[in-house]
Amino acid sequence: MAQTSAQQMRAWRGPALFSYGFRPFFLFGAIWLVLAMLIWLAALGGVVDLPTRFDPVSWHAHEFLFGYLGAVLAGFLLTAVPNWTGRLPIVGWPLAGLFALWVIGRVAVFFSAHLPVLVTPVVDLAFPLVLGGVILREIVVGKNWNNLIVLGMLAVFALANGLFHGEALQGEYAAKGIGLRLGLATAVMMISVIGGRIIPSFTRNWLARTENPARPSPPMQRFDKVVLLSSLLILAFWVLKPFALQTGIALILFSLLHLVRLVRWQGHHTLSEPLVWVLHASYAFIPIGAFALGLDQLAGNPGSAGAQHLWMAGAIAAMTLAVMTRATLGHTGQPLLADRATVVIYLCVFGSAFARLWASVWPHMSYLSGILWLVAFAGFAVTYGPLLLYRKPGKSVDPKG
């Protein structure tokens, strides 16, 4: 008789942390981001010298985009793919092995100045490549061909990480290089694709449950496909020609398309439920960030770090926290309701993104941004850590969560 996911998790007798993919990667991804921010603030203040081959800014950018986001992607995919394919989740020692690869990658990048040149990129890239192989096997065996697009984006994300390492090894300022732009563009596309599936679905479920007659536009309509194809082309243009005037114009168009898409999802009807409106607010940083980047381009200030952080500290950080909080509640059998601590987490990450935007005008805003960032992610680790460590399989109230 075939096991269910819950039965397989109960059969695992080791640490509860490795009973489902989201547990180790969500918890320690957040913990690592807190530690990395503390180290970054200390380096920014001249208190410590980082033992890495990367310059401090490039290390900071790499560990957020490829370190933290890589962990969250792993947690999300290892949890979602069983739902997509109908196959059992990866639990136990195979999951612990994947997690160990991620941890070793973080250590290798941090101490890369004391390691042979090629060791760090090889060790760091081992994690996304092995993860990709695992996801490919599950999709092929489960014949879930529709989700090969997600695997493709994961492959491009790994390529971007490799390019980032290559630029850093050549002594370039990798934080402004093509590797970071490609990784960031891929992350934005991931949010656009996956967010386009889950946001209208969760919104529809909540509106129906509260007997609100409003309904969002269904996922992946013709308009959505036009937006995604246009976004792919515009982001590719931004990656390859980031300082061209035409790129600025294209980013403004990108912003308008995603704003219209967001409005079609009826987020203004969800303001009484933080777990739902946070998804809409997080997605809003995609058009806001694109507009800011495009406006900077047209104003003759291309490559603004503040505008770019609206995507990084806004769209990516906020959306990952939104997904992690919802998935943790759902998959540990908790009601899908946000408590006050969760709302504080959301408000702090949004505040951090806007504070970082103003840091180009008032440099000390970087410290405020960092403090709010620490409160948000430390708050997640403290509030949701016990749920992630608690051995209770649970059944998601919302299966797509």
Short mmCIF file of C-alpha atoms in Angstrom, two decimals:
data_model
loop_
_atom_site.label_atom_id
_atom_site.label_comp_id
_atom_site.label_asym_id
_atom_site.label_seq_id
_atom_site.Cartn_x
_atom_site.Cartn_y
_atom_site.Cartn_z
CA MET A 1 0.00 0.00 0.00
CA ALA A 2 1.45 3.37 -1.03
CA GLN A 3 2.37 5.79 1.72
CA THR A 4 0.88 9.26 1.97
CA SER A 5 3.14 12.27 2.57
CA ALA A 6 2.02 12.44 6.21
CA GLN A 7 2.74 8.73 6.71
CA GLN A 8 6.21 9.10 5.26
CA MET A 9 6.93 12.05 7.54
CA ARG A 10 5.70 10.10 10.58
CA ALA A 11 7.88 7.15 9.58
CA TRP A 12 10.99 9.34 9.80
CA ARG A 13 12.47 8.86 13.28
CA GLY A 14 15.26 11.40 13.04
CA PRO A 15 15.14 15.14 13.80
CA ALA A 16 11.77 16.71 13.00
CA LEU A 17 13.68 19.40 11.10
CA PHE A 18 14.18 16.94 8.23
CA SER A 19 10.62 15.67 8.04
CA TYR A 20 9.72 18.06 5.18
CA GLY A 21 11.71 20.26 2.79
CA PHE A 22 10.42 23.63 3.91
CA ARG A 23 11.53 23.16 7.52
CA PRO A 24 15.35 23.38 7.40
CA PHE A 25 15.57 25.75 4.46
CA PHE A 26 13.01 28.28 5.65
CA LEU A 27 14.32 28.37 9.21
CA PHE A 28 18.05 28.45 8.52
CA GLY A 29 17.66 30.64 5.43
CA ALA A 30 16.16 33.29 7.73
CA ILE A 31 18.78 32.70 10.44
CA TRP A 32 21.59 33.00 7.91
CA LEU A 33 20.13 36.24 6.58
CA VAL A 34 20.13 37.68 10.10
CA LEU A 35 23.75 36.63 10.68
CA ALA A 36 24.80 37.91 7.25
CA MET A 37 23.17 41.30 7.91
CA LEU A 38 24.92 41.62 11.27
CA ILE A 39 28.24 40.79 9.63
CA TRP A 40 27.51 43.22 6.79
CA LEU A 41 26.66 46.07 9.18
CA ALA A 42 29.86 45.38 11.10
CA ALA A 43 31.86 45.42 7.85
CA LEU A 44 30.07 48.60 6.76
CA GLY A 45 31.14 50.24 10.02
CA GLY A 46 34.75 49.09 9.60
CA VAL A 47 34.57 46.79 12.62
CA VAL A 48 35.48 43.54 10.81
CA ASP A 49 37.30 42.46 7.67
CA LEU A 50 35.54 39.70 5.77
CA PRO A 51 37.63 36.56 5.05
CA THR A 52 36.17 36.24 1.55
CA ARG A 53 37.52 36.80 -1.95
CA PHE A 54 34.44 38.92 -2.69
CA ASP A 55 34.46 42.61 -1.91
CA PRO A 56 32.07 43.32 1.01
CA VAL A 57 29.21 44.65 -1.13
CA SER A 58 29.43 41.72 -3.54
CA TRP A 59 29.46 39.22 -0.64
CA HIS A 60 26.42 40.95 0.85
CA ALA A 61 24.55 40.82 -2.48
CA HIS A 62 25.60 37.22 -3.21
CA GLU A 63 24.54 35.85 0.14
CA PHE A 64 21.11 37.41 -0.14
CA LEU A 65 20.39 36.54 -3.75
CA PHE A 66 22.09 33.17 -4.11
CA GLY A 67 22.52 32.12 -0.48
CA TYR A 68 19.23 33.05 1.16
CA LEU A 69 17.00 32.92 -1.91
CA GLY A 70 18.61 29.63 -2.94
CA ALA A 71 17.52 28.15 0.40
CA VAL A 72 13.97 29.48 0.14
CA LEU A 73 13.65 28.16 -3.42
CA ALA A 74 14.77 24.74 -2.20
CA GLY A 75 12.26 24.77 0.64
CA PHE A 76 9.46 25.90 -1.67
CA LEU A 77 10.22 23.43 -4.46
CA LEU A 78 10.76 20.44 -2.17
CA THR A 79 7.35 21.20 -0.68
CA ALA A 80 5.47 22.14 -3.85
CA VAL A 81 6.79 19.49 -6.26
CA PRO A 82 5.12 16.59 -4.38
CA ASN A 83 1.82 18.48 -4.78
CA TRP A 84 2.53 19.04 -8.48
CA THR A 85 3.63 15.48 -9.26
CA GLY A 86 1.68 13.38 -6.74
CA ARG A 87 4.95 11.80 -5.57
CA LEU A 88 6.20 11.51 -2.01
CA PRO A 89 8.32 14.35 -0.59
CA ILE A 90 12.03 13.97 0.04
CA VAL A 91 12.56 13.54 3.77
CA GLY A 92 15.16 12.25 6.20
CA TRP A 93 18.82 11.85 5.36
CA PRO A 94 18.51 12.75 1.65
CA LEU A 95 16.96 16.06 2.74
CA ALA A 96 19.66 16.47 5.41
CA GLY A 97 22.30 15.89 2.70
CA LEU A 98 20.83 18.64 0.51
CA PHE A 99 20.73 20.98 3.46
CA ALA A 100 24.36 20.17 4.30
CA LEU A 101 25.37 21.11 0.75
CA TRP A 102 23.75 24.52 1.21
CA VAL A 103 25.48 25.07 4.56
CA ILE A 104 28.90 24.06 3.16
CA GLY A 105 28.36 26.53 0.32
CA ARG A 106 27.79 29.38 2.76
CA VAL A 107 30.92 28.50 4.73
CA ALA A 108 33.03 28.17 1.56
CA VAL A 109 31.93 31.57 0.23
CA PHE A 110 32.57 33.27 3.55
CA PHE A 111 36.07 31.82 4.00
CA SER A 112 36.95 31.81 0.30
CA ALA A 113 40.04 33.99 0.80
CA HIS A 114 41.63 31.05 2.64
CA LEU A 115 40.62 28.35 0.13
CA PRO A 116 42.04 27.37 -3.26
CA VAL A 117 40.56 29.55 -6.00
CA LEU A 118 38.22 27.02 -7.61
CA VAL A 119 37.01 25.34 -4.41
CA THR A 120 34.44 27.99 -3.51
CA PRO A 121 32.53 28.14 -6.83
CA VAL A 122 32.54 24.34 -7.16
CA VAL A 123 31.25 23.83 -3.61
CA ASP A 124 28.71 26.65 -3.83
CA LEU A 125 27.30 25.51 -7.19
CA ALA A 126 26.98 21.89 -6.04
CA PHE A 127 23.81 22.72 -4.12
CA PRO A 128 21.66 24.21 -6.93
CA LEU A 129 22.90 21.57 -9.38
CA VAL A 130 22.01 18.67 -7.08
CA LEU A 131 18.70 20.32 -6.21
CA GLY A 132 17.96 20.74 -9.91
CA GLY A 133 18.74 17.07 -10.52
CA VAL A 134 16.36 16.04 -7.75
CA ILE A 135 13.55 18.26 -9.07
CA LEU A 136 14.14 17.02 -12.64
CA ARG A 137 13.82 13.41 -11.50
CA GLU A 138 10.55 14.14 -9.70
CA ILE A 139 9.06 16.00 -12.68
CA VAL A 140 10.09 13.32 -15.19
CA VAL A 141 8.91 10.39 -13.08
CA GLY A 142 5.71 12.22 -12.21
CA LYS A 143 5.29 13.30 -15.88
CA ASN A 144 4.53 16.84 -14.71
CA TRP A 145 5.82 18.55 -17.84
CA ASN A 146 4.01 21.85 -17.19
CA ASN A 147 6.45 22.68 -14.41
CA LEU A 148 9.60 22.23 -16.47
CA ILE A 149 9.55 26.04 -16.79
CA VAL A 150 10.32 26.29 -13.06
CA LEU A 151 13.25 23.91 -13.48
CA GLY A 152 14.46 25.99 -16.41
CA MET A 153 14.44 29.13 -14.27
CA LEU A 154 16.34 27.27 -11.55
CA ALA A 155 18.98 26.33 -14.13
CA VAL A 156 19.34 29.97 -15.23
CA PHE A 157 19.59 30.99 -11.58
CA ALA A 158 22.48 28.53 -11.10
CA LEU A 159 24.15 29.91 -14.25
CA ALA A 160 23.85 33.42 -12.84
CA ASN A 161 25.56 32.26 -9.64
CA GLY A 162 28.39 30.78 -11.72
CA LEU A 163 28.79 34.04 -13.64
CA PHE A 164 28.87 35.96 -10.35
CA HIS A 165 31.71 33.75 -9.09
CA GLY A 166 33.57 34.16 -12.38
CA GLU A 167 33.36 37.94 -12.22
CA ALA A 168 34.51 37.98 -8.59
CA LEU A 169 37.49 35.72 -9.38
CA GLN A 170 38.53 38.10 -12.16
CA GLY A 171 38.60 40.98 -9.68
CA GLU A 172 35.48 42.64 -11.06
CA TYR A 173 32.84 44.38 -8.96
CA ALA A 174 30.40 41.47 -9.12
CA ALA A 175 27.64 43.38 -7.31
CA LYS A 176 27.19 45.40 -10.52
CA GLY A 177 27.91 42.56 -12.95
CA ILE A 178 25.88 40.48 -15.35
CA GLY A 179 25.72 37.56 -12.89
CA LEU A 180 23.81 39.57 -10.32
CA ARG A 181 21.52 41.11 -12.96
CA LEU A 182 20.77 37.69 -14.44
CA GLY A 183 20.10 36.22 -10.98
CA LEU A 184 17.88 39.15 -10.02
CA ALA A 185 16.00 39.05 -13.34
CA THR A 186 15.44 35.30 -12.89
CA ALA A 187 14.12 35.87 -9.37
CA VAL A 188 11.70 38.51 -10.67
CA MET A 189 10.50 36.08 -13.36
CA MET A 190 10.05 33.35 -10.75
CA ILE A 191 7.86 35.66 -8.65
CA SER A 192 5.96 36.67 -11.78
CA VAL A 193 5.29 33.06 -12.81
CA ILE A 194 4.68 31.46 -9.41
CA GLY A 195 3.00 34.55 -7.96
CA GLY A 196 0.72 34.57 -10.99
CA ARG A 197 -0.46 31.12 -9.95
CA ILE A 198 -0.79 31.42 -6.19
CA ILE A 199 -1.89 35.03 -5.62
CA PRO A 200 -5.18 34.88 -7.57
CA SER A 201 -5.84 31.36 -6.27
CA PHE A 202 -5.35 32.28 -2.61
CA THR A 203 -7.29 35.51 -3.13
CA ARG A 204 -10.21 33.66 -4.71
CA ASN A 205 -10.24 31.12 -1.86
CA TRP A 206 -10.28 33.83 0.79
CA LEU A 207 -12.96 35.92 -0.96
CA ALA A 208 -15.17 32.85 -1.36
CA ARG A 209 -14.66 31.87 2.28
CA THR A 210 -15.66 35.37 3.46
CA GLU A 211 -18.60 35.47 1.02
CA ASN A 212 -17.20 38.48 -0.78
CA PRO A 213 -18.65 38.52 -4.34
CA ALA A 214 -15.47 39.98 -5.86
CA ARG A 215 -13.29 37.56 -7.79
CA PRO A 216 -9.74 37.96 -9.14
CA SER A 217 -8.91 37.29 -12.76
CA PRO A 218 -8.16 33.53 -13.06
CA PRO A 219 -4.48 32.52 -13.23
CA MET A 220 -2.61 32.47 -16.51
CA GLN A 221 -5.12 34.09 -18.86
CA ARG A 222 -4.02 35.36 -22.27
CA PHE A 223 -3.14 38.72 -20.76
CA ASP A 224 -0.89 37.03 -18.17
CA LYS A 225 0.93 35.13 -20.90
CA VAL A 226 1.51 38.37 -22.83
CA VAL A 227 2.84 40.02 -19.67
CA LEU A 228 5.20 37.12 -18.93
CA LEU A 229 6.55 36.92 -22.48
CA SER A 230 7.06 40.69 -22.59
CA SER A 231 8.72 40.55 -19.17
CA LEU A 232 11.13 37.86 -20.31
CA LEU A 233 12.24 39.98 -23.27
CA ILE A 234 12.50 43.21 -21.28
CA LEU A 235 14.46 41.59 -18.45
CA ALA A 236 16.82 39.98 -20.96
CA PHE A 237 17.37 43.42 -22.47
CA TRP A 238 18.06 44.85 -19.00
CA VAL A 239 20.57 42.08 -18.23
CA LEU A 240 22.47 42.60 -21.48
CA LYS A 241 22.03 46.38 -21.99
CA PRO A 242 21.43 47.80 -18.50
CA PHE A 243 22.48 51.37 -19.37
CA ALA A 244 20.69 51.82 -22.70
CA LEU A 245 18.01 54.50 -22.93
CA GLN A 246 15.71 51.97 -24.58
CA THR A 247 16.06 49.80 -21.47
CA GLY A 248 14.63 52.58 -19.33
CA ILE A 249 11.62 52.94 -21.61
CA ALA A 250 11.11 49.16 -21.67
CA LEU A 251 11.23 49.01 -17.85
CA ILE A 252 8.49 51.66 -17.63
CA LEU A 253 6.36 49.50 -19.94
CA PHE A 254 7.22 46.46 -17.81
CA SER A 255 6.00 48.36 -14.75
CA LEU A 256 2.67 49.30 -16.32
CA LEU A 257 1.98 45.75 -17.51
CA HIS A 258 2.57 44.28 -14.06
CA LEU A 259 0.56 47.02 -12.38
CA VAL A 260 -2.45 46.18 -14.56
CA ARG A 261 -1.92 42.48 -13.82
CA LEU A 262 -1.86 43.16 -10.09
CA VAL A 263 -5.03 45.27 -10.18
CA ARG A 264 -6.85 42.42 -11.94
CA TRP A 265 -6.26 40.24 -8.85
CA GLN A 266 -8.56 42.37 -6.64
CA GLY A 267 -6.12 42.76 -3.79
CA HIS A 268 -7.95 45.82 -2.42
CA HIS A 269 -10.69 43.47 -1.19
CA THR A 270 -8.26 41.55 1.06
CA LEU A 271 -7.09 44.28 3.44
CA SER A 272 -8.60 42.57 6.48
CA GLU A 273 -6.41 39.45 6.06
CA PRO A 274 -2.63 40.04 6.25
CA LEU A 275 -1.73 36.58 4.88
CA VAL A 276 -3.49 37.53 1.64
CA TRP A 277 -2.80 41.24 1.23
CA VAL A 278 0.90 40.73 1.90
CA LEU A 279 1.11 38.69 -1.32
CA HIS A 280 -0.36 41.58 -3.31
CA ALA A 281 1.83 44.15 -1.54
CA SER A 282 4.95 42.06 -2.14
CA TYR A 283 4.13 41.63 -5.83
CA ALA A 284 3.60 45.40 -6.08
CA PHE A 285 7.35 45.86 -5.62
CA ILE A 286 7.88 44.31 -9.05
CA PRO A 287 6.22 47.20 -10.94
CA ILE A 288 7.46 49.74 -8.37
CA GLY A 289 11.06 48.53 -8.75
CA ALA A 290 10.86 48.45 -12.54
CA PHE A 291 9.43 51.97 -12.62
CA ALA A 292 12.18 53.27 -10.31
CA LEU A 293 14.90 51.60 -12.42
CA GLY A 294 13.39 52.93 -15.64
CA LEU A 295 12.99 56.43 -14.22
CA ASP A 296 16.60 56.47 -13.04
CA GLN A 297 17.65 55.39 -16.50
CA LEU A 298 15.72 58.18 -18.19
CA ALA A 299 17.06 60.69 -15.63
CA GLY A 300 20.66 59.73 -16.45
CA ASN A 301 21.31 57.81 -13.24
CA PRO A 302 21.39 54.19 -14.46
CA GLY A 303 22.13 51.27 -12.16
CA SER A 304 20.85 52.94 -8.99
CA ALA A 305 21.36 50.61 -6.03
CA GLY A 306 18.36 52.09 -4.23
CA ALA A 307 16.00 51.38 -7.12
CA GLN A 308 17.44 47.89 -7.57
CA HIS A 309 16.85 47.18 -3.89
CA LEU A 310 13.13 47.65 -4.44
CA TRP A 311 13.32 44.34 -6.25
CA MET A 312 15.78 42.72 -3.85
CA ALA A 313 14.75 44.03 -0.42
CA GLY A 314 11.16 44.57 -1.57
CA ALA A 315 9.80 42.01 -4.01
CA ILE A 316 12.12 39.10 -3.15
CA ALA A 317 12.43 39.57 0.62
CA ALA A 318 8.76 40.39 1.17
CA MET A 319 7.42 37.68 -1.13
CA THR A 320 9.63 35.00 0.42
CA LEU A 321 8.50 35.99 3.92
CA ALA A 322 4.88 35.95 2.73
CA VAL A 323 5.29 32.45 1.29
CA MET A 324 7.30 31.14 4.24
CA THR A 325 4.82 32.32 6.85
CA ARG A 326 1.82 30.97 4.94
CA ALA A 327 3.43 27.63 4.06
CA THR A 328 4.69 27.10 7.60
CA LEU A 329 1.24 27.69 9.07
CA GLY A 330 -0.51 25.56 6.48
CA HIS A 331 1.87 22.60 6.50
CA THR A 332 2.08 22.41 10.29
CA GLY A 333 -1.68 22.24 10.68
CA GLN A 334 -2.16 25.80 11.99
CA PRO A 335 -5.05 28.11 11.03
CA LEU A 336 -4.19 30.36 8.10
CA LEU A 337 -4.38 33.52 10.18
CA ALA A 338 -1.64 36.10 10.76
CA ASP A 339 -0.98 37.11 14.36
CA ARG A 340 0.44 40.48 15.44
CA ALA A 341 4.03 39.25 15.27
CA THR A 342 3.51 38.21 11.66
CA VAL A 343 2.07 41.62 10.75
CA VAL A 344 5.11 43.28 12.39
CA ILE A 345 7.36 41.04 10.28
CA TYR A 346 5.62 42.17 7.11
CA LEU A 347 5.66 45.88 8.00
CA CYS A 348 9.35 45.76 8.93
CA VAL A 349 10.44 44.18 5.65
CA PHE A 350 8.45 46.77 3.68
CA GLY A 351 9.94 49.55 5.82
CA SER A 352 13.42 48.15 5.23
CA ALA A 353 12.96 48.27 1.46
CA PHE A 354 11.81 51.90 1.46
CA ALA A 355 14.50 52.96 3.94
CA ARG A 356 17.13 51.43 1.66
CA LEU A 357 15.71 53.41 -1.27
CA TRP A 358 16.32 56.67 0.61
CA ALA A 359 19.84 55.67 1.65
CA SER A 360 21.22 57.26 -1.54
CA VAL A 361 20.00 60.62 -0.18
CA TRP A 362 20.57 60.03 3.54
CA PRO A 363 23.30 57.37 3.97
CA HIS A 364 22.35 56.67 7.58
CA MET A 365 19.06 55.23 6.31
CA SER A 366 21.11 52.13 5.45
CA TYR A 367 21.37 51.41 9.17
CA LEU A 368 17.63 51.89 9.68
CA SER A 369 17.02 49.57 6.76
CA GLY A 370 19.35 47.00 8.30
CA ILE A 371 17.68 47.20 11.71
CA LEU A 372 14.20 46.74 10.23
CA TRP A 373 15.56 43.87 8.16
CA LEU A 374 16.93 42.20 11.30
CA VAL A 375 13.63 42.59 13.13
CA ALA A 376 11.73 41.06 10.18
CA PHE A 377 13.88 37.97 9.69
CA ALA A 378 14.79 37.43 13.34
CA GLY A 379 11.08 37.81 14.04
CA PHE A 380 10.34 35.05 11.54
CA ALA A 381 12.96 32.75 13.09
CA VAL A 382 11.69 33.34 16.63
CA THR A 383 7.96 33.23 15.81
CA TYR A 384 7.98 30.38 13.30
CA GLY A 385 11.04 28.47 14.50
CA PRO A 386 9.08 26.37 17.02
CA LEU A 387 6.59 25.38 14.29
CA LEU A 388 9.39 24.42 11.92
CA LEU A 389 11.09 22.35 14.62
CA TYR A 390 7.87 20.79 15.94
CA ARG A 391 7.26 17.25 14.72
CA LYS A 392 3.70 17.46 13.43
CA PRO A 393 3.06 16.58 9.80
CA GLY A 394 -0.14 18.58 9.55
CA LYS A 395 -2.25 19.09 6.49
CA SER A 396 -2.22 22.38 4.69
CA VAL A 397 -5.54 24.14 4.95
CA ASP A 398 -4.83 25.49 1.49
CA PRO A 399 -3.15 22.70 -0.56
CA LYS A 400 -1.34 25.14 -2.84
CA GLY A 401 0.25 26.90 0.12
#
